[in-house]
mmCIF file with all atom_site columns, C-alpha atoms in Angstrom:
data_model
loop_
_atom_site.group_PDB
_atom_site.id
_atom_site.type_symbol
_atom_site.label_atom_id
_atom_site.label_alt_id
_atom_site.label_comp_id
_atom_site.label_asym_id
_atom_site.label_entity_id
_atom_site.label_seq_id
_atom_site.pdbx_PDB_ins_code
_atom_site.Cartn_x
_atom_site.Cartn_y
_atom_site.Cartn_z
_atom_site.occupancy
_atom_site.B_iso_or_equiv
_atom_site.pdbx_formal_charge
_atom_site.auth_seq_id
_atom_site.auth_comp_id
_atom_site.auth_asym_id
_atom_site.auth_atom_id
_atom_site.pdbx_PDB_model_num
ATOM 1   C CA . ALA A 1 1   ? -169.946 -48.917 -147.246 1.00 0.00 ? 252  ALA A CA 1
ATOM 2   C CA . GLN A 1 2   ? -173.084 -50.483 -147.154 1.00 0.00 ? 253  GLN A CA 1
ATOM 3   C CA . SER A 1 3   ? -172.871 -54.215 -148.673 1.00 0.00 ? 254  SER A CA 1
ATOM 4   C CA . VAL A 1 4   ? -175.396 -57.787 -148.690 1.00 0.00 ? 255  VAL A CA 1
ATOM 5   C CA . THR A 1 5   ? -174.539 -60.977 -148.392 1.00 0.00 ? 256  THR A CA 1
ATOM 6   C CA . GLN A 1 6   ? -177.142 -63.996 -149.340 1.00 0.00 ? 257  GLN A CA 1
ATOM 7   C CA . LEU A 1 7   ? -175.467 -66.790 -148.116 1.00 0.00 ? 258  LEU A CA 1
ATOM 8   C CA . ASP A 1 8   ? -177.420 -69.698 -150.431 1.00 0.00 ? 259  ASP A CA 1
ATOM 9   C CA . SER A 1 9   ? -177.132 -69.774 -153.828 1.00 0.00 ? 260  SER A CA 1
ATOM 10  C CA . GLN A 1 10  ? -180.027 -72.773 -154.138 1.00 0.00 ? 261  GLN A CA 1
ATOM 11  C CA . VAL A 1 11  ? -182.609 -73.617 -151.599 1.00 0.00 ? 262  VAL A CA 1
ATOM 12  C CA . PRO A 1 12  ? -183.987 -76.965 -152.799 1.00 0.00 ? 263  PRO A CA 1
ATOM 13  C CA . VAL A 1 13  ? -187.368 -77.695 -150.369 1.00 0.00 ? 264  VAL A CA 1
ATOM 14  C CA . PHE A 1 14  ? -190.213 -80.033 -151.182 1.00 0.00 ? 265  PHE A CA 1
ATOM 15  C CA . GLU A 1 15  ? -193.634 -78.494 -150.924 1.00 0.00 ? 266  GLU A CA 1
ATOM 16  C CA . GLU A 1 16  ? -195.438 -77.684 -147.755 1.00 0.00 ? 267  GLU A CA 1
ATOM 17  C CA . ALA A 1 17  ? -192.053 -77.888 -146.276 1.00 0.00 ? 268  ALA A CA 1
ATOM 18  C CA . PRO A 1 18  ? -190.692 -74.692 -144.278 1.00 0.00 ? 269  PRO A CA 1
ATOM 19  C CA . VAL A 1 19  ? -187.875 -72.626 -145.693 1.00 0.00 ? 270  VAL A CA 1
ATOM 20  C CA . GLU A 1 20  ? -185.442 -70.005 -144.833 1.00 0.00 ? 271  GLU A CA 1
ATOM 21  C CA . LEU A 1 21  ? -183.512 -67.758 -147.062 1.00 0.00 ? 272  LEU A CA 1
ATOM 22  C CA . ARG A 1 22  ? -180.856 -65.893 -145.331 1.00 0.00 ? 273  ARG A CA 1
ATOM 23  C CA . CYS A 1 23  ? -179.788 -62.575 -145.695 1.00 0.00 ? 274  CYS A CA 1
ATOM 24  C CA . ASN A 1 24  ? -176.717 -60.815 -143.590 1.00 0.00 ? 275  ASN A CA 1
ATOM 25  C CA . TYR A 1 25  ? -176.178 -56.640 -144.371 1.00 0.00 ? 276  TYR A CA 1
ATOM 26  C CA . SER A 1 26  ? -173.229 -54.641 -143.312 1.00 0.00 ? 277  SER A CA 1
ATOM 27  C CA . SER A 1 27  ? -174.137 -50.753 -143.200 1.00 0.00 ? 278  SER A CA 1
ATOM 28  C CA . SER A 1 28  ? -172.580 -47.902 -140.498 1.00 0.00 ? 279  SER A CA 1
ATOM 29  C CA . VAL A 1 29  ? -175.747 -45.973 -140.689 1.00 0.00 ? 280  VAL A CA 1
ATOM 30  C CA . SER A 1 30  ? -179.750 -46.462 -140.434 1.00 0.00 ? 281  SER A CA 1
ATOM 31  C CA . VAL A 1 31  ? -180.845 -49.474 -141.878 1.00 0.00 ? 282  VAL A CA 1
ATOM 32  C CA . TYR A 1 32  ? -183.786 -50.263 -144.265 1.00 0.00 ? 283  TYR A CA 1
ATOM 33  C CA . LEU A 1 33  ? -184.057 -53.348 -145.783 1.00 0.00 ? 284  LEU A CA 1
ATOM 34  C CA . PHE A 1 34  ? -186.315 -55.307 -148.418 1.00 0.00 ? 285  PHE A CA 1
ATOM 35  C CA . TRP A 1 35  ? -187.039 -58.730 -149.894 1.00 0.00 ? 286  TRP A CA 1
ATOM 36  C CA . TYR A 1 36  ? -187.770 -58.877 -153.814 1.00 0.00 ? 287  TYR A CA 1
ATOM 37  C CA . VAL A 1 37  ? -188.710 -61.604 -155.766 1.00 0.00 ? 288  VAL A CA 1
ATOM 38  C CA . GLN A 1 38  ? -187.807 -62.858 -159.197 1.00 0.00 ? 289  GLN A CA 1
ATOM 39  C CA . TYR A 1 39  ? -189.855 -65.114 -161.459 1.00 0.00 ? 290  TYR A CA 1
ATOM 40  C CA . PRO A 1 40  ? -188.605 -66.451 -164.364 1.00 0.00 ? 291  PRO A CA 1
ATOM 41  C CA . ASN A 1 41  ? -188.143 -63.680 -167.213 1.00 0.00 ? 292  ASN A CA 1
ATOM 42  C CA . GLN A 1 42  ? -189.562 -61.350 -165.235 1.00 0.00 ? 293  GLN A CA 1
ATOM 43  C CA . GLY A 1 43  ? -189.079 -57.661 -163.273 1.00 0.00 ? 294  GLY A CA 1
ATOM 44  C CA . LEU A 1 44  ? -189.027 -57.817 -159.458 1.00 0.00 ? 295  LEU A CA 1
ATOM 45  C CA . GLN A 1 45  ? -191.979 -58.023 -157.036 1.00 0.00 ? 296  GLN A CA 1
ATOM 46  C CA . LEU A 1 46  ? -191.610 -56.144 -153.320 1.00 0.00 ? 297  LEU A CA 1
ATOM 47  C CA . LEU A 1 47  ? -192.147 -58.926 -150.986 1.00 0.00 ? 298  LEU A CA 1
ATOM 48  C CA . LEU A 1 48  ? -191.542 -57.107 -147.830 1.00 0.00 ? 299  LEU A CA 1
ATOM 49  C CA . LYS A 1 49  ? -189.914 -54.428 -146.276 1.00 0.00 ? 300  LYS A CA 1
ATOM 50  C CA . TYR A 1 50  ? -187.919 -52.884 -143.195 1.00 0.00 ? 301  TYR A CA 1
ATOM 51  C CA . LEU A 1 51  ? -187.929 -49.350 -141.986 1.00 0.00 ? 302  LEU A CA 1
ATOM 52  C CA . SER A 1 52  ? -188.398 -49.242 -138.492 1.00 0.00 ? 303  SER A CA 1
ATOM 53  C CA . GLY A 1 53  ? -190.576 -50.301 -135.731 1.00 0.00 ? 304  GLY A CA 1
ATOM 54  C CA . SER A 1 54  ? -191.533 -54.338 -135.121 1.00 0.00 ? 305  SER A CA 1
ATOM 55  C CA . THR A 1 55  ? -188.709 -56.199 -136.047 1.00 0.00 ? 306  THR A CA 1
ATOM 56  C CA . LEU A 1 56  ? -191.160 -59.019 -137.253 1.00 0.00 ? 307  LEU A CA 1
ATOM 57  C CA . VAL A 1 57  ? -192.611 -58.128 -140.860 1.00 0.00 ? 308  VAL A CA 1
ATOM 58  C CA . LYS A 1 58  ? -195.106 -59.577 -142.645 1.00 0.00 ? 309  LYS A CA 1
ATOM 59  C CA . GLY A 1 59  ? -195.409 -59.363 -146.558 1.00 0.00 ? 310  GLY A CA 1
ATOM 60  C CA . ILE A 1 60  ? -197.017 -61.290 -149.483 1.00 0.00 ? 311  ILE A CA 1
ATOM 61  C CA . ASN A 1 61  ? -197.250 -64.671 -150.303 1.00 0.00 ? 312  ASN A CA 1
ATOM 62  C CA . GLY A 1 62  ? -197.323 -65.568 -147.034 1.00 0.00 ? 313  GLY A CA 1
ATOM 63  C CA . PHE A 1 63  ? -193.906 -64.574 -145.701 1.00 0.00 ? 314  PHE A CA 1
ATOM 64  C CA . GLU A 1 64  ? -192.360 -62.997 -143.233 1.00 0.00 ? 315  GLU A CA 1
ATOM 65  C CA . ALA A 1 65  ? -188.908 -61.632 -142.039 1.00 0.00 ? 316  ALA A CA 1
ATOM 66  C CA . GLU A 1 66  ? -186.933 -60.815 -138.484 1.00 0.00 ? 317  GLU A CA 1
ATOM 67  C CA . PHE A 1 67  ? -184.518 -57.999 -138.781 1.00 0.00 ? 318  PHE A CA 1
ATOM 68  C CA . ASN A 1 68  ? -182.032 -58.542 -135.931 1.00 0.00 ? 319  ASN A CA 1
ATOM 69  C CA . LYS A 1 69  ? -179.336 -55.847 -135.266 1.00 0.00 ? 320  LYS A CA 1
ATOM 70  C CA . SER A 1 70  ? -176.544 -57.672 -133.398 1.00 0.00 ? 321  SER A CA 1
ATOM 71  C CA . GLN A 1 71  ? -176.618 -60.696 -135.796 1.00 0.00 ? 322  GLN A CA 1
ATOM 72  C CA . THR A 1 72  ? -176.868 -57.959 -138.644 1.00 0.00 ? 323  THR A CA 1
ATOM 73  C CA . SER A 1 73  ? -179.162 -60.007 -140.426 1.00 0.00 ? 324  SER A CA 1
ATOM 74  C CA . PHE A 1 74  ? -182.523 -60.267 -142.102 1.00 0.00 ? 325  PHE A CA 1
ATOM 75  C CA . HIS A 1 75  ? -183.184 -63.647 -142.724 1.00 0.00 ? 326  HIS A CA 1
ATOM 76  C CA . LEU A 1 76  ? -187.035 -64.587 -145.202 1.00 0.00 ? 327  LEU A CA 1
ATOM 77  C CA . ARG A 1 77  ? -189.024 -66.985 -143.714 1.00 0.00 ? 328  ARG A CA 1
ATOM 78  C CA . LYS A 1 78  ? -192.212 -69.136 -144.906 1.00 0.00 ? 329  LYS A CA 1
ATOM 79  C CA . PRO A 1 79  ? -193.794 -72.051 -143.106 1.00 0.00 ? 330  PRO A CA 1
ATOM 80  C CA . SER A 1 80  ? -195.084 -74.080 -146.063 1.00 0.00 ? 331  SER A CA 1
ATOM 81  C CA . VAL A 1 81  ? -193.943 -73.306 -149.251 1.00 0.00 ? 332  VAL A CA 1
ATOM 82  C CA . HIS A 1 82  ? -195.683 -74.250 -152.672 1.00 0.00 ? 333  HIS A CA 1
ATOM 83  C CA . ILE A 1 83  ? -194.640 -74.989 -155.922 1.00 0.00 ? 334  ILE A CA 1
ATOM 84  C CA . SER A 1 84  ? -195.857 -71.147 -157.011 1.00 0.00 ? 335  SER A CA 1
ATOM 85  C CA . ASP A 1 85  ? -193.205 -69.760 -154.745 1.00 0.00 ? 336  ASP A CA 1
ATOM 86  C CA . THR A 1 86  ? -189.855 -71.165 -156.926 1.00 0.00 ? 337  THR A CA 1
ATOM 87  C CA . ALA A 1 87  ? -188.252 -68.097 -158.087 1.00 0.00 ? 338  ALA A CA 1
ATOM 88  C CA . GLU A 1 88  ? -185.283 -66.224 -157.006 1.00 0.00 ? 339  GLU A CA 1
ATOM 89  C CA . TYR A 1 89  ? -185.151 -64.380 -154.427 1.00 0.00 ? 340  TYR A CA 1
ATOM 90  C CA . PHE A 1 90  ? -182.886 -61.193 -153.340 1.00 0.00 ? 341  PHE A CA 1
ATOM 91  C CA . CYS A 1 91  ? -182.074 -58.749 -150.174 1.00 0.00 ? 342  CYS A CA 1
ATOM 92  C CA . ALA A 1 92  ? -181.721 -55.448 -150.613 1.00 0.00 ? 343  ALA A CA 1
ATOM 93  C CA . VAL A 1 93  ? -180.644 -52.448 -148.469 1.00 0.00 ? 344  VAL A CA 1
ATOM 94  C CA . TYR A 1 94  ? -181.744 -49.388 -148.868 1.00 0.00 ? 345  TYR A CA 1
ATOM 95  C CA . ASN A 1 95  ? -178.851 -46.477 -149.537 1.00 0.00 ? 346  ASN A CA 1
ATOM 96  C CA . GLN A 1 96  ? -178.794 -43.536 -148.450 1.00 0.00 ? 347  GLN A CA 1
ATOM 97  C CA . GLY A 1 97  ? -178.211 -42.187 -151.395 1.00 0.00 ? 348  GLY A CA 1
ATOM 98  C CA . GLY A 1 98  ? -181.335 -43.811 -152.459 1.00 0.00 ? 349  GLY A CA 1
ATOM 99  C CA . LYS A 1 99  ? -180.688 -46.564 -154.516 1.00 0.00 ? 350  LYS A CA 1
ATOM 100 C CA . LEU A 1 100 ? -181.179 -49.877 -153.246 1.00 0.00 ? 351  LEU A CA 1
ATOM 101 C CA . ILE A 1 101 ? -177.985 -52.369 -152.723 1.00 0.00 ? 352  ILE A CA 1
ATOM 102 C CA . PHE A 1 102 ? -178.858 -56.336 -153.591 1.00 0.00 ? 353  PHE A CA 1
ATOM 103 C CA . GLY A 1 103 ? -177.879 -59.429 -152.886 1.00 0.00 ? 354  GLY A CA 1
ATOM 104 C CA . GLN A 1 104 ? -176.392 -62.303 -155.125 1.00 0.00 ? 355  GLN A CA 1
ATOM 105 C CA . GLY A 1 105 ? -180.200 -64.001 -154.696 1.00 0.00 ? 356  GLY A CA 1
ATOM 106 C CA . THR A 1 106 ? -180.967 -67.059 -153.478 1.00 0.00 ? 357  THR A CA 1
ATOM 107 C CA . GLU A 1 107 ? -182.637 -69.432 -155.911 1.00 0.00 ? 358  GLU A CA 1
ATOM 108 C CA . LEU A 1 108 ? -185.353 -71.339 -154.197 1.00 0.00 ? 359  LEU A CA 1
ATOM 109 C CA . SER A 1 109 ? -186.915 -75.084 -155.871 1.00 0.00 ? 360  SER A CA 1
ATOM 110 C CA . VAL A 1 110 ? -190.146 -76.300 -154.544 1.00 0.00 ? 361  VAL A CA 1
ATOM 111 C CA . LYS A 1 111 ? -190.343 -80.153 -155.670 1.00 0.00 ? 362  LYS A CA 1
ATOM 112 C CA . PRO A 1 112 ? -193.663 -81.711 -155.089 1.00 0.00 ? 363  PRO A CA 1
ATOM 113 C CA . ASP B 2 1   ? -201.779 -46.854 -164.309 1.00 0.00 ? 1318 ASP B CA 1
ATOM 114 C CA . THR B 2 2   ? -199.750 -50.458 -165.736 1.00 0.00 ? 1319 THR B CA 1
ATOM 115 C CA . GLY B 2 3   ? -196.837 -50.328 -163.332 1.00 0.00 ? 1320 GLY B CA 1
ATOM 116 C CA . VAL B 2 4   ? -193.529 -49.586 -165.161 1.00 0.00 ? 1321 VAL B CA 1
ATOM 117 C CA . SER B 2 5   ? -193.496 -50.429 -168.910 1.00 0.00 ? 1322 SER B CA 1
ATOM 118 C CA . GLN B 2 6   ? -189.881 -51.190 -170.573 1.00 0.00 ? 1323 GLN B CA 1
ATOM 119 C CA . ASP B 2 7   ? -189.231 -51.202 -174.360 1.00 0.00 ? 1324 ASP B CA 1
ATOM 120 C CA . PRO B 2 8   ? -187.991 -53.576 -176.014 1.00 0.00 ? 1325 PRO B CA 1
ATOM 121 C CA . ARG B 2 9   ? -188.231 -56.578 -174.045 1.00 0.00 ? 1326 ARG B CA 1
ATOM 122 C CA . HIS B 2 10  ? -185.459 -58.151 -175.738 1.00 0.00 ? 1327 HIS B CA 1
ATOM 123 C CA . LYS B 2 11  ? -182.365 -57.223 -178.038 1.00 0.00 ? 1328 LYS B CA 1
ATOM 124 C CA . ILE B 2 12  ? -180.166 -58.771 -179.811 1.00 0.00 ? 1329 ILE B CA 1
ATOM 125 C CA . THR B 2 13  ? -177.217 -57.080 -181.380 1.00 0.00 ? 1330 THR B CA 1
ATOM 126 C CA . LYS B 2 14  ? -173.565 -57.389 -182.864 1.00 0.00 ? 1331 LYS B CA 1
ATOM 127 C CA . ARG B 2 15  ? -170.685 -56.156 -181.317 1.00 0.00 ? 1332 ARG B CA 1
ATOM 128 C CA . GLY B 2 16  ? -170.098 -52.645 -181.825 1.00 0.00 ? 1333 GLY B CA 1
ATOM 129 C CA . GLN B 2 17  ? -173.478 -51.943 -182.942 1.00 0.00 ? 1334 GLN B CA 1
ATOM 130 C CA . ASN B 2 18  ? -175.583 -49.073 -180.768 1.00 0.00 ? 1335 ASN B CA 1
ATOM 131 C CA . VAL B 2 19  ? -178.859 -49.751 -179.198 1.00 0.00 ? 1336 VAL B CA 1
ATOM 132 C CA . THR B 2 20  ? -181.417 -47.501 -176.997 1.00 0.00 ? 1337 THR B CA 1
ATOM 133 C CA . PHE B 2 21  ? -184.053 -49.023 -174.531 1.00 0.00 ? 1338 PHE B CA 1
ATOM 134 C CA . ARG B 2 22  ? -187.158 -47.454 -173.207 1.00 0.00 ? 1339 ARG B CA 1
ATOM 135 C CA . CYS B 2 23  ? -188.436 -47.435 -169.250 1.00 0.00 ? 1340 CYS B CA 1
ATOM 136 C CA . ASP B 2 24  ? -192.064 -45.758 -169.031 1.00 0.00 ? 1341 ASP B CA 1
ATOM 137 C CA . PRO B 2 25  ? -192.162 -45.423 -165.064 1.00 0.00 ? 1342 PRO B CA 1
ATOM 138 C CA . ILE B 2 26  ? -195.332 -45.030 -163.253 1.00 0.00 ? 1343 ILE B CA 1
ATOM 139 C CA . SER B 2 27  ? -196.576 -41.956 -164.145 1.00 0.00 ? 1344 SER B CA 1
ATOM 140 C CA . GLU B 2 28  ? -196.271 -38.840 -161.523 1.00 0.00 ? 1345 GLU B CA 1
ATOM 141 C CA . HIS B 2 29  ? -193.518 -41.005 -159.899 1.00 0.00 ? 1346 HIS B CA 1
ATOM 142 C CA . ASN B 2 30  ? -190.205 -38.398 -159.431 1.00 0.00 ? 1347 ASN B CA 1
ATOM 143 C CA . ARG B 2 31  ? -187.946 -40.824 -159.746 1.00 0.00 ? 1348 ARG B CA 1
ATOM 144 C CA . LEU B 2 32  ? -186.263 -43.571 -162.217 1.00 0.00 ? 1349 LEU B CA 1
ATOM 145 C CA . TYR B 2 33  ? -183.469 -45.842 -161.694 1.00 0.00 ? 1350 TYR B CA 1
ATOM 146 C CA . TRP B 2 34  ? -181.601 -48.005 -164.154 1.00 0.00 ? 1351 TRP B CA 1
ATOM 147 C CA . TYR B 2 35  ? -180.353 -51.704 -162.927 1.00 0.00 ? 1352 TYR B CA 1
ATOM 148 C CA . ARG B 2 36  ? -178.271 -54.073 -164.940 1.00 0.00 ? 1353 ARG B CA 1
ATOM 149 C CA . GLN B 2 37  ? -178.886 -57.738 -163.975 1.00 0.00 ? 1354 GLN B CA 1
ATOM 150 C CA . THR B 2 38  ? -176.082 -60.319 -164.924 1.00 0.00 ? 1355 THR B CA 1
ATOM 151 C CA . LEU B 2 39  ? -176.686 -63.924 -165.223 1.00 0.00 ? 1356 LEU B CA 1
ATOM 152 C CA . GLY B 2 40  ? -177.089 -65.345 -161.326 1.00 0.00 ? 1357 GLY B CA 1
ATOM 153 C CA . GLN B 2 41  ? -176.327 -62.051 -160.066 1.00 0.00 ? 1358 GLN B CA 1
ATOM 154 C CA . GLY B 2 42  ? -178.618 -59.184 -158.233 1.00 0.00 ? 1359 GLY B CA 1
ATOM 155 C CA . PRO B 2 43  ? -179.227 -56.176 -159.953 1.00 0.00 ? 1360 PRO B CA 1
ATOM 156 C CA . GLU B 2 44  ? -176.279 -53.404 -160.209 1.00 0.00 ? 1361 GLU B CA 1
ATOM 157 C CA . PHE B 2 45  ? -177.520 -49.845 -159.970 1.00 0.00 ? 1362 PHE B CA 1
ATOM 158 C CA . LEU B 2 46  ? -176.620 -47.413 -162.614 1.00 0.00 ? 1363 LEU B CA 1
ATOM 159 C CA . THR B 2 47  ? -177.944 -44.737 -162.592 1.00 0.00 ? 1364 THR B CA 1
ATOM 160 C CA . TYR B 2 48  ? -181.352 -42.532 -161.274 1.00 0.00 ? 1365 TYR B CA 1
ATOM 161 C CA . PHE B 2 49  ? -183.415 -40.033 -162.209 1.00 0.00 ? 1366 PHE B CA 1
ATOM 162 C CA . GLN B 2 50  ? -184.758 -37.094 -160.180 1.00 0.00 ? 1367 GLN B CA 1
ATOM 163 C CA . ASN B 2 51  ? -187.439 -36.001 -162.554 1.00 0.00 ? 1368 ASN B CA 1
ATOM 164 C CA . GLU B 2 52  ? -184.911 -34.951 -165.355 1.00 0.00 ? 1369 GLU B CA 1
ATOM 165 C CA . ALA B 2 53  ? -182.103 -34.204 -163.167 1.00 0.00 ? 1370 ALA B CA 1
ATOM 166 C CA . GLN B 2 54  ? -179.114 -37.241 -163.339 1.00 0.00 ? 1371 GLN B CA 1
ATOM 167 C CA . LEU B 2 55  ? -178.502 -37.495 -160.012 1.00 0.00 ? 1372 LEU B CA 1
ATOM 168 C CA . GLU B 2 56  ? -175.465 -40.048 -159.755 1.00 0.00 ? 1373 GLU B CA 1
ATOM 169 C CA . LYS B 2 57  ? -173.875 -42.534 -161.833 1.00 0.00 ? 1374 LYS B CA 1
ATOM 170 C CA . SER B 2 58  ? -172.196 -45.613 -160.614 1.00 0.00 ? 1375 SER B CA 1
ATOM 171 C CA . ARG B 2 59  ? -168.758 -46.004 -162.168 1.00 0.00 ? 1376 ARG B CA 1
ATOM 172 C CA . LEU B 2 60  ? -170.261 -49.017 -163.751 1.00 0.00 ? 1377 LEU B CA 1
ATOM 173 C CA . LEU B 2 61  ? -172.016 -46.557 -166.086 1.00 0.00 ? 1378 LEU B CA 1
ATOM 174 C CA . SER B 2 62  ? -168.707 -46.378 -168.674 1.00 0.00 ? 1379 SER B CA 1
ATOM 175 C CA . ASP B 2 63  ? -168.436 -43.312 -171.486 1.00 0.00 ? 1380 ASP B CA 1
ATOM 176 C CA . ARG B 2 64  ? -170.454 -45.613 -173.717 1.00 0.00 ? 1381 ARG B CA 1
ATOM 177 C CA . PHE B 2 65  ? -173.483 -45.942 -171.372 1.00 0.00 ? 1382 PHE B CA 1
ATOM 178 C CA . SER B 2 66  ? -175.689 -42.468 -171.424 1.00 0.00 ? 1383 SER B CA 1
ATOM 179 C CA . ALA B 2 67  ? -179.022 -42.295 -170.197 1.00 0.00 ? 1384 ALA B CA 1
ATOM 180 C CA . GLU B 2 68  ? -181.808 -39.549 -169.984 1.00 0.00 ? 1385 GLU B CA 1
ATOM 181 C CA . ARG B 2 69  ? -184.845 -38.378 -169.210 1.00 0.00 ? 1386 ARG B CA 1
ATOM 182 C CA . PRO B 2 70  ? -185.476 -35.472 -170.988 1.00 0.00 ? 1387 PRO B CA 1
ATOM 183 C CA . LYS B 2 71  ? -189.020 -34.172 -169.944 1.00 0.00 ? 1388 LYS B CA 1
ATOM 184 C CA . GLY B 2 72  ? -189.087 -36.156 -166.291 1.00 0.00 ? 1389 GLY B CA 1
ATOM 185 C CA . SER B 2 73  ? -191.264 -38.808 -167.608 1.00 0.00 ? 1390 SER B CA 1
ATOM 186 C CA . PHE B 2 74  ? -190.015 -41.753 -169.308 1.00 0.00 ? 1391 PHE B CA 1
ATOM 187 C CA . SER B 2 75  ? -186.043 -42.404 -170.472 1.00 0.00 ? 1392 SER B CA 1
ATOM 188 C CA . THR B 2 76  ? -183.469 -43.899 -172.366 1.00 0.00 ? 1393 THR B CA 1
ATOM 189 C CA . LEU B 2 77  ? -180.356 -45.601 -171.882 1.00 0.00 ? 1394 LEU B CA 1
ATOM 190 C CA . GLU B 2 78  ? -178.283 -46.130 -174.658 1.00 0.00 ? 1395 GLU B CA 1
ATOM 191 C CA . ILE B 2 79  ? -175.395 -47.652 -175.265 1.00 0.00 ? 1396 ILE B CA 1
ATOM 192 C CA . GLN B 2 80  ? -172.531 -47.538 -178.106 1.00 0.00 ? 1397 GLN B CA 1
ATOM 193 C CA . ARG B 2 81  ? -170.357 -49.991 -179.640 1.00 0.00 ? 1398 ARG B CA 1
ATOM 194 C CA . THR B 2 82  ? -171.524 -52.841 -177.282 1.00 0.00 ? 1399 THR B CA 1
ATOM 195 C CA . GLU B 2 83  ? -169.347 -55.305 -175.937 1.00 0.00 ? 1400 GLU B CA 1
ATOM 196 C CA . GLN B 2 84  ? -170.156 -58.562 -174.733 1.00 0.00 ? 1401 GLN B CA 1
ATOM 197 C CA . GLY B 2 85  ? -169.423 -58.142 -171.720 1.00 0.00 ? 1402 GLY B CA 1
ATOM 198 C CA . ASP B 2 86  ? -172.874 -55.802 -171.551 1.00 0.00 ? 1403 ASP B CA 1
ATOM 199 C CA . SER B 2 87  ? -175.112 -58.835 -172.210 1.00 0.00 ? 1404 SER B CA 1
ATOM 200 C CA . ALA B 2 88  ? -177.197 -58.522 -169.633 1.00 0.00 ? 1405 ALA B CA 1
ATOM 201 C CA . MET B 2 89  ? -180.817 -57.670 -168.265 1.00 0.00 ? 1406 MET B CA 1
ATOM 202 C CA . TYR B 2 90  ? -181.225 -53.730 -167.831 1.00 0.00 ? 1407 TYR B CA 1
ATOM 203 C CA . LEU B 2 91  ? -183.901 -53.352 -165.312 1.00 0.00 ? 1408 LEU B CA 1
ATOM 204 C CA . CYS B 2 92  ? -185.908 -49.704 -164.696 1.00 0.00 ? 1409 CYS B CA 1
ATOM 205 C CA . ALA B 2 93  ? -188.055 -49.033 -161.469 1.00 0.00 ? 1410 ALA B CA 1
ATOM 206 C CA . SER B 2 94  ? -189.719 -45.474 -160.461 1.00 0.00 ? 1411 SER B CA 1
ATOM 207 C CA . SER B 2 95  ? -190.819 -44.423 -156.997 1.00 0.00 ? 1412 SER B CA 1
ATOM 208 C CA . LEU B 2 96  ? -192.473 -41.408 -156.093 1.00 0.00 ? 1413 LEU B CA 1
ATOM 209 C CA . VAL B 2 97  ? -190.211 -39.648 -153.280 1.00 0.00 ? 1414 VAL B CA 1
ATOM 210 C CA . LEU B 2 98  ? -191.599 -37.387 -150.821 1.00 0.00 ? 1415 LEU B CA 1
ATOM 211 C CA . ALA B 2 99  ? -190.012 -37.992 -147.562 1.00 0.00 ? 1416 ALA B CA 1
ATOM 212 C CA . GLY B 2 100 ? -188.253 -41.088 -146.314 1.00 0.00 ? 1417 GLY B CA 1
ATOM 213 C CA . ILE B 2 101 ? -187.904 -44.125 -147.863 1.00 0.00 ? 1418 ILE B CA 1
ATOM 214 C CA . ASN B 2 102 ? -190.581 -45.135 -150.702 1.00 0.00 ? 1419 ASN B CA 1
ATOM 215 C CA . GLU B 2 103 ? -191.013 -48.372 -152.498 1.00 0.00 ? 1420 GLU B CA 1
ATOM 216 C CA . GLN B 2 104 ? -189.299 -49.169 -156.170 1.00 0.00 ? 1421 GLN B CA 1
ATOM 217 C CA . PHE B 2 105 ? -191.085 -50.649 -158.400 1.00 0.00 ? 1422 PHE B CA 1
ATOM 218 C CA . PHE B 2 106 ? -189.802 -52.396 -161.200 1.00 0.00 ? 1423 PHE B CA 1
ATOM 219 C CA . GLY B 2 107 ? -190.188 -53.068 -164.818 1.00 0.00 ? 1424 GLY B CA 1
ATOM 220 C CA . PRO B 2 108 ? -189.799 -56.722 -166.445 1.00 0.00 ? 1425 PRO B CA 1
ATOM 221 C CA . GLY B 2 109 ? -186.793 -55.372 -167.561 1.00 0.00 ? 1426 GLY B CA 1
ATOM 222 C CA . THR B 2 110 ? -184.593 -55.292 -171.279 1.00 0.00 ? 1427 THR B CA 1
ATOM 223 C CA . ARG B 2 111 ? -182.316 -58.543 -171.860 1.00 0.00 ? 1428 ARG B CA 1
ATOM 224 C CA . LEU B 2 112 ? -179.796 -57.917 -174.709 1.00 0.00 ? 1429 LEU B CA 1
ATOM 225 C CA . THR B 2 113 ? -177.880 -60.019 -175.927 1.00 0.00 ? 1430 THR B CA 1
ATOM 226 C CA . VAL B 2 114 ? -174.791 -59.208 -177.569 1.00 0.00 ? 1431 VAL B CA 1
ATOM 227 C CA . LEU B 2 115 ? -173.425 -61.636 -180.396 1.00 0.00 ? 1432 LEU B CA 1
#
């Protein structure tokens, strides 16, 4: 069975500092991975996705993620965060049946 | 095209009442998904439709839950005899599946509170 584990439930960081949100996955089949962001009282917005090809994936709002097959990880990074990046971030794996399996989420809190 | 819309955005009901939520996907998207998100957790898959056919239901979807997509466009999710444990955000997503893996676009969700 496929699963996703987000290793940090909360990540506090100061504005303009770098951040890494960790995600590990478990899958016995081809892996397709996603990061979504959820702002308060809103739905989910796609940040980036890994389907194949280059293991370094660039997304919106300056975020990027690296697919590491040997470590079964897909960590999300941003070199310099802004107050507006404060939100909940979800890592997800695409199930062959068509649905997404999400991690528990990481709350990113950017402080001035 | 204004994206995926859901109605209502918030619903407060008393235990035992029935509720119905509506989702309007992005037009021409052939797949529609329902997820449930409880506080502090990631979304959990409930069910999905390919056009009007319901292709998969999670075991989370008890007999009190029913979903329809009668004409392959909008979808409704009904919960009968609501329980306090049904309190959650119900998210709808749609995608256009032609081949391979396609992005799911999410609506703003319906937040259900059962008193």
